[in-house]
Short mmCIF file of C-alpha atoms and ligand atoms in Angstrom, two decimals:
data_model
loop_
_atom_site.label_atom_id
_atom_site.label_comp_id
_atom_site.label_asym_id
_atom_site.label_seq_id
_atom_site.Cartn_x
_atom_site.Cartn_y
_atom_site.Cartn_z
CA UNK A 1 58.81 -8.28 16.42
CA UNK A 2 55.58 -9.28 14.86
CA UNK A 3 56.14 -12.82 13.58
CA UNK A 4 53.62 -14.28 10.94
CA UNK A 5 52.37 -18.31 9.56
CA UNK A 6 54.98 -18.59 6.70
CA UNK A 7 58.14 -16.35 8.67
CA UNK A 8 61.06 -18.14 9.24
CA UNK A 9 61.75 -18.58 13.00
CA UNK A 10 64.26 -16.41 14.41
CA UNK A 11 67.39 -18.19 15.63
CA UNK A 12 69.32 -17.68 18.80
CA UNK A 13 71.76 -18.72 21.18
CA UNK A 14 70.26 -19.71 25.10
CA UNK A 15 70.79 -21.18 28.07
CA UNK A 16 68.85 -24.46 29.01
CA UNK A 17 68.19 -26.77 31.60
CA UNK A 18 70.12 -28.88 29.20
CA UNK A 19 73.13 -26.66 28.15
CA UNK A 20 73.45 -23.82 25.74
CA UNK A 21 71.71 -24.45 22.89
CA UNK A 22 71.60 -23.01 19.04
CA UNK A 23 68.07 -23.06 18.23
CA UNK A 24 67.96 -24.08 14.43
CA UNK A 25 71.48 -26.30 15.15
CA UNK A 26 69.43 -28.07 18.28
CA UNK A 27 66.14 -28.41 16.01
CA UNK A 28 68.33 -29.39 12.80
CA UNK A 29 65.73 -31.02 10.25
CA UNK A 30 62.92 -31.98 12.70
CA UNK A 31 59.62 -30.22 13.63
CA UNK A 32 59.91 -28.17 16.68
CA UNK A 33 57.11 -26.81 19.09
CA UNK A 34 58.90 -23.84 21.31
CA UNK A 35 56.07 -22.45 24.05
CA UNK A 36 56.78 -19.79 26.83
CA UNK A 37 54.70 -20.00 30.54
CA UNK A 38 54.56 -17.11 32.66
CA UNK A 39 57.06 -18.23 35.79
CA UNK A 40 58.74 -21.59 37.81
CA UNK A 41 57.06 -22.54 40.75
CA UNK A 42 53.30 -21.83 39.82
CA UNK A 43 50.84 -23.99 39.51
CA UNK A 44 49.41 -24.59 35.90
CA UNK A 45 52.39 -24.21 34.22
CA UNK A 46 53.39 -27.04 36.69
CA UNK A 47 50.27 -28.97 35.01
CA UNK A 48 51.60 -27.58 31.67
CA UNK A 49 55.17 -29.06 31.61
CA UNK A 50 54.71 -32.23 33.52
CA UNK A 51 51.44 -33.39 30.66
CA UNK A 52 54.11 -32.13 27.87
CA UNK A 53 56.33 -34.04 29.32
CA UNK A 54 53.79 -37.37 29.15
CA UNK A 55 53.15 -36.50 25.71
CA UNK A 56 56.96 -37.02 24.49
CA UNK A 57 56.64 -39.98 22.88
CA UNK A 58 54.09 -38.32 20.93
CA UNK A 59 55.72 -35.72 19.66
CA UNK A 60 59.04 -37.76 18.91
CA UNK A 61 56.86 -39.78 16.70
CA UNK A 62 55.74 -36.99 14.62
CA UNK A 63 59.50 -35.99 14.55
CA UNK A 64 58.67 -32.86 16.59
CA UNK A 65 61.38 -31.60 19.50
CA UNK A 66 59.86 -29.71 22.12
CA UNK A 67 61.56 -26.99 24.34
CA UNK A 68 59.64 -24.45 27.02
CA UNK A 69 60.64 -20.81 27.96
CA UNK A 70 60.18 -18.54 30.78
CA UNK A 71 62.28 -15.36 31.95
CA UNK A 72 63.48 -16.98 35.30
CA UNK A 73 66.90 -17.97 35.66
CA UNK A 74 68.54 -21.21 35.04
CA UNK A 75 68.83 -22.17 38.89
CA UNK A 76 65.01 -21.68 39.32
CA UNK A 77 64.16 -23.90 36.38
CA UNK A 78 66.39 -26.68 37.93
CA UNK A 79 65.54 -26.19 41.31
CA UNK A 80 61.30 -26.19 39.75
CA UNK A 81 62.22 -29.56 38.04
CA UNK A 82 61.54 -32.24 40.41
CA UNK A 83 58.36 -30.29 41.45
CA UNK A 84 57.11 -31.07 38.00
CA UNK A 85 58.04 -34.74 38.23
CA UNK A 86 56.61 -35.18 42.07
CA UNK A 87 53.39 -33.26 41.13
CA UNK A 88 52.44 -35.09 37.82
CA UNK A 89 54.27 -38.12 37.85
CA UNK A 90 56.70 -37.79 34.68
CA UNK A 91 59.93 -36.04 35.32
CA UNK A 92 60.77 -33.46 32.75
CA UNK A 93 62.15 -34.75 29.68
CA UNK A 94 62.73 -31.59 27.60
CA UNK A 95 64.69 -28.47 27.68
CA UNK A 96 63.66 -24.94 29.41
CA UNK A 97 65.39 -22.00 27.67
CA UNK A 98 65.74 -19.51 30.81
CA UNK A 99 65.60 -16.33 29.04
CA UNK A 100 66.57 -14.10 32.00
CA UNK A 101 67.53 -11.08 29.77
CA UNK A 102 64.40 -11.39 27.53
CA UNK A 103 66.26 -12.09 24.44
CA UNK A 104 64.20 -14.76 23.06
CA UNK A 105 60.85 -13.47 24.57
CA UNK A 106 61.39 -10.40 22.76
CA UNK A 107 62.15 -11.84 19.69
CA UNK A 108 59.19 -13.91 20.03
CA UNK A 109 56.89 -11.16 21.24
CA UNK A 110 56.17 -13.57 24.23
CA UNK A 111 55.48 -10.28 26.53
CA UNK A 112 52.58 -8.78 26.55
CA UNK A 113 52.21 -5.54 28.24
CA UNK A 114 48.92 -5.43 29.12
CA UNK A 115 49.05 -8.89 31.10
CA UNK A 116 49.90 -8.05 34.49
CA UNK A 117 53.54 -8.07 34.48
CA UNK A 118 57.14 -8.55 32.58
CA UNK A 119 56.44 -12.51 32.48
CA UNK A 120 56.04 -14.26 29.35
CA UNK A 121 52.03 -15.41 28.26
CA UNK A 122 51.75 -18.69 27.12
CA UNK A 123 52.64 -18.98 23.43
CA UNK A 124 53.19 -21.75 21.30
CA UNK A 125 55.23 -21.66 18.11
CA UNK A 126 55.06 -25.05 16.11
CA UNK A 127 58.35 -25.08 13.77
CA UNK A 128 58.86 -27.02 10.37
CA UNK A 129 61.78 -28.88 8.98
CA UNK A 130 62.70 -25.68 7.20
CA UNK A 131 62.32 -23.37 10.38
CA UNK A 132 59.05 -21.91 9.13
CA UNK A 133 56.59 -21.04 11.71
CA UNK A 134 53.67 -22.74 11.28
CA UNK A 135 51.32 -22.63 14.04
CA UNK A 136 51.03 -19.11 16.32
CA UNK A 137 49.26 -20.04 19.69
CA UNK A 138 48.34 -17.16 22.50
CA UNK A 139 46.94 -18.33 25.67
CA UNK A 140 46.17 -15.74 28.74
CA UNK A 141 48.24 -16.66 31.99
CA UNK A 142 45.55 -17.97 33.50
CA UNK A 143 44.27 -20.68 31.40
CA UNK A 144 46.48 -24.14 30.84
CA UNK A 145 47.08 -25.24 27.23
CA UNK A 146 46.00 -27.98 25.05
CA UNK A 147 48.90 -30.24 24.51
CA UNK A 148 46.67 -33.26 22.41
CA UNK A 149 45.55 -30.00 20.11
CA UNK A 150 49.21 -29.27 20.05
CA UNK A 151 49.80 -32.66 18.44
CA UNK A 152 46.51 -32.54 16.77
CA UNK A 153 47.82 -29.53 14.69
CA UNK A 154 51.13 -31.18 13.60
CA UNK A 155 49.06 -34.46 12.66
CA UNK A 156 47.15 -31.75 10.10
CA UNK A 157 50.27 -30.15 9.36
CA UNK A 158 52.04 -33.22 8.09
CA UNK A 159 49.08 -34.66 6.48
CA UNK A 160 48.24 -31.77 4.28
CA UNK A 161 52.28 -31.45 3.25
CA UNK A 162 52.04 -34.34 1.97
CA UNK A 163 48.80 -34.32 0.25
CA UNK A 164 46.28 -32.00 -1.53
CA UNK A 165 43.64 -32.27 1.89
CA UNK A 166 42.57 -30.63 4.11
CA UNK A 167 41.47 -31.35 7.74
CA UNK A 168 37.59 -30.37 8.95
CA UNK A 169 36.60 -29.41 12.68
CA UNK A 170 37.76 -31.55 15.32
CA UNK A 171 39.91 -33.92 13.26
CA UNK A 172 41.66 -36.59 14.58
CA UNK A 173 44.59 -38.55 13.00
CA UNK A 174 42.47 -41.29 10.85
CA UNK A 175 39.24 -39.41 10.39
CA UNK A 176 37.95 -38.66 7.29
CA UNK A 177 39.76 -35.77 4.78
CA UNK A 178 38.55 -32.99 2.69
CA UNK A 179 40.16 -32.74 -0.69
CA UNK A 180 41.58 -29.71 -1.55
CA UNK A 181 39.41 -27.12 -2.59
CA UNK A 182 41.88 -26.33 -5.80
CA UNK A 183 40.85 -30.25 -7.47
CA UNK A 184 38.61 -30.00 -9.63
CA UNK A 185 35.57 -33.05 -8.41
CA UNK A 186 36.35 -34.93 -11.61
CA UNK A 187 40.03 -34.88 -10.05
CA UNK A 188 39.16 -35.52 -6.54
CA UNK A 189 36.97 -38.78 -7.62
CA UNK A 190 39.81 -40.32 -10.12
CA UNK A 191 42.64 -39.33 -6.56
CA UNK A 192 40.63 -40.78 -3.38
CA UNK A 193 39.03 -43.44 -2.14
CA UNK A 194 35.66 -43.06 -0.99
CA UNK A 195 34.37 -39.61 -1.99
CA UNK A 196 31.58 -38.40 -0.85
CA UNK A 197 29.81 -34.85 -2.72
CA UNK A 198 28.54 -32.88 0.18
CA UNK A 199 28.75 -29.79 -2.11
CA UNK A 200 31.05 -28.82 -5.09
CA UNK A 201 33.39 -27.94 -2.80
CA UNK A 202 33.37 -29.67 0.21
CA UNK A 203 34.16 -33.54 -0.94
CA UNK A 204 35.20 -35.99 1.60
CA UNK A 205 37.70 -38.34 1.44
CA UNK A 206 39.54 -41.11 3.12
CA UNK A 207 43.00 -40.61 4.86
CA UNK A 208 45.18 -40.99 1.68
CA UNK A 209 48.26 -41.56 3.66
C1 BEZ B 1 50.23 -20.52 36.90
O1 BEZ B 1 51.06 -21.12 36.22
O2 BEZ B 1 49.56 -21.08 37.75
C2 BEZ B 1 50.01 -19.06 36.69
C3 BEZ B 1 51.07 -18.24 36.32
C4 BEZ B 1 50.84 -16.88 36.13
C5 BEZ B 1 49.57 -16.35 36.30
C6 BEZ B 1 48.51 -17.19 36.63
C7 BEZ B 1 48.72 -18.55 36.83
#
């Protein structure tokens, strides 16, 4: 299934490390960030969960659950656990969906073909309130994620909901804004504090929220 910025994300049923859960029940109203890695017991996606797993207090201030995915059973993602906790020093603190029959991975399009084998890549899905997808992420098997541009992205993502900005390159939460190209200057200078004209349609702004 191709899924697109704007689709609703598919809902299922899975086992996880911390029961069976309902996706959009377990999500409810919050943001959600649901990422495959390719297997247990390998090295960067050790890295991978155990710097996700530092970042939780991150993401539960931006209101944003986080749950992992791979194809191996439940048993290897419990026995893998305490790995991730020994080797990087936080224990894991989120749910892995084991998706041994491919369900979820499928519906995701998490498997691709060409890379190697039946294991999952390493996607990212970042998940509104209203279970739209709206981040699509594709790593290669062999290169670790990103998790501060994870939480860069929803920063962004709630910002601009909430007001007619946009963010520029490398934007951090606090930096300067770009009002939206639809205001008009006139509008943009009577809205923001702090404009400054670069062109007619790239106008800087401070952080309005
Ligand atoms: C890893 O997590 O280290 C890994 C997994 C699959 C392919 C390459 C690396």
């Amino acid at each position: 299934m191709t899924l697109r910025l704007g689709d609703t994300a598919p809902d299922f049923t899975a086992a996880t490390t911390d029961g069976e859960i309902g996706f959009h029940a377990w999500k409810a109203d919050s943001w959600a960030v649901l990422f495959s890695h390719p297997a247990d017991y390998t090295p960067v996606c050790t890295t991978e969960l155990g710097r996700t797993a530092a970042l939780q207090s991150g993401f539960a201030e931006r209101n944003t659950k986080v749950i992992a995915l791979s194809v191996d059973p439940l048993k290897d993602h419990h026995g893998w656990a305490p790995d991730i906790g020994a080797a990087t020093g936080t224990e894991l603190n989120f749910p892995i969906i084991a998706d041994a029959d491919r369900t979820v991975s499928e519906l995701y399009d998490m498997i691709h073909p060409g890379e190697g084998d039946t294991s999952t890549v390493r996607s990212v899905f970042v998940i509104d309130p209203a279970h739209k997808i709206r981040l699509i992420l594709t790593y290669p098997k062999s290169t670790g994620r990103n998790f501060d541009e994870i939480l860069r992205v929803i920063d962004s993502l709630q910002l601009t909901d909430a007001h007619q900005v946009a963010t520029p390159v490398d934007w951090t939460k606090g930096d300067r804004v770009i009002a939206s190209p639809a205001l008009a200057t006139d509008d943009v200078l009577e809205r923001f504090d702090n404009v400054e004209v670069v062109t007619p349609y790239l106008r800087y702004v401070d952080d309005p929220s």
